[in-house]
Amino acid sequence: VYLVLEGQGTFQVGSEKQVLGAGQGTMAPAGEEHGVKNESGQRLIVLVFVAPNP
């Protein structure tokens, strides 16, 4: 789980990309390709939760 605390970032989960800002989040299932990129030039703070696959 990714939760944006400050700024704006482009998040990719699988083949889907979305731009998220403060207060927004997304989830990447285990085994799914995922990542985040800061393309804004401003500070980006993201809280990331990781848990083992049940």
CSV table of N, CA and C in Angstrom, one decimal, residues 1-10 20-26 35-38 42-50:
chain,number,residue,atom,x,y,z
A,1,VAL,N,0.9,-1.2,0.0
A,1,VAL,CA,0.0,0.0,0.0
A,1,VAL,C,0.9,1.2,0.0
A,2,TYR,N,0.6,2.2,-0.9
A,2,TYR,CA,1.3,3.4,-0.9
A,2,TYR,C,0.3,4.5,-0.6
A,3,LEU,N,0.7,5.4,0.3
A,3,LEU,CA,-0.2,6.6,0.7
A,3,LEU,C,0.7,7.8,0.6
A,4,VAL,N,0.2,8.8,-0.2
A,4,VAL,CA,1.0,10.0,-0.4
A,4,VAL,C,0.7,11.0,0.7
A,5,LEU,N,1.7,11.4,1.4
A,5,LEU,CA,1.6,12.3,2.5
A,5,LEU,C,1.8,13.8,2.0
A,6,GLU,N,2.7,13.9,1.1
A,6,GLU,CA,3.0,15.3,0.6
A,6,GLU,C,3.4,15.2,-0.9
A,7,GLY,N,3.0,16.1,-1.7
A,7,GLY,CA,3.5,16.2,-3.1
A,7,GLY,C,2.6,15.4,-4.0
A,8,GLN,N,3.2,15.1,-5.1
A,8,GLN,CA,2.5,14.3,-6.2
A,8,GLN,C,3.4,13.4,-6.9
A,9,GLY,N,3.0,12.2,-7.2
A,9,GLY,CA,3.8,11.2,-7.9
A,9,GLY,C,3.0,10.4,-8.9
A,10,THR,N,3.7,9.8,-9.8
A,10,THR,CA,3.1,8.9,-10.8
A,10,THR,C,3.4,7.5,-10.3
A,20,LEU,N,-1.1,10.5,-8.3
A,20,LEU,CA,-1.7,10.7,-7.0
A,20,LEU,C,-1.1,11.8,-6.2
A,21,GLY,N,-1.9,12.5,-5.4
A,21,GLY,CA,-1.5,13.6,-4.6
A,21,GLY,C,-1.7,13.3,-3.1
A,22,ALA,N,-1.5,14.3,-2.3
A,22,ALA,CA,-1.6,14.1,-0.8
A,22,ALA,C,-3.0,13.6,-0.4
A,23,GLY,N,-3.0,12.6,0.4
A,23,GLY,CA,-4.2,12.0,0.9
A,23,GLY,C,-4.8,10.9,0.0
A,24,GLN,N,-4.1,10.6,-1.1
A,24,GLN,CA,-4.5,9.5,-2.0
A,24,GLN,C,-3.6,8.4,-1.9
A,25,GLY,N,-4.0,7.2,-2.3
A,25,GLY,CA,-3.2,6.0,-2.2
A,25,GLY,C,-3.6,5.0,-3.2
A,26,THR,N,-2.8,3.9,-3.2
A,26,THR,CA,-3.0,2.8,-4.1
A,26,THR,C,-2.4,1.5,-3.5
A,35,GLY,N,5.8,0.6,-9.0
A,35,GLY,CA,6.8,1.6,-8.7
A,35,GLY,C,6.2,3.0,-8.6
A,36,VAL,N,7.0,4.0,-8.2
A,36,VAL,CA,6.6,5.4,-8.1
A,36,VAL,C,7.7,6.3,-8.7
A,37,LYS,N,7.3,7.3,-9.3
A,37,LYS,CA,8.2,8.3,-9.9
A,37,LYS,C,7.8,9.7,-9.6
A,38,ASN,N,8.7,10.5,-9.1
A,38,ASN,CA,8.4,11.9,-8.8
A,38,ASN,C,8.8,12.7,-10.1
A,42,GLN,N,9.0,18.7,-7.1
A,42,GLN,CA,8.7,19.1,-5.7
A,42,GLN,C,9.0,17.9,-4.8
A,43,ARG,N,9.0,18.1,-3.5
A,43,ARG,CA,9.2,17.0,-2.6
A,43,ARG,C,8.0,16.1,-2.6
A,44,LEU,N,8.3,14.8,-2.6
A,44,LEU,CA,7.3,13.7,-2.5
A,44,LEU,C,7.6,12.9,-1.3
A,45,ILE,N,6.6,12.8,-0.4
A,45,ILE,CA,6.7,11.9,0.7
A,45,ILE,C,5.6,10.9,0.6
A,46,VAL,N,6.0,9.6,0.7
A,46,VAL,CA,5.1,8.5,0.5
A,46,VAL,C,5.3,7.5,1.7
A,47,LEU,N,4.2,7.1,2.3
A,47,LEU,CA,4.2,6.1,3.4
A,47,LEU,C,3.9,4.8,2.7
A,48,VAL,N,4.7,3.8,2.9
A,48,VAL,CA,4.6,2.5,2.3
A,48,VAL,C,4.4,1.4,3.4
A,49,PHE,N,3.3,0.7,3.2
A,49,PHE,CA,3.0,-0.5,4.1
A,49,PHE,C,3.3,-1.7,3.3
A,50,VAL,N,4.0,-2.6,3.9
A,50,VAL,CA,4.4,-3.9,3.3
A,50,VAL,C,4.0,-5.0,4.3
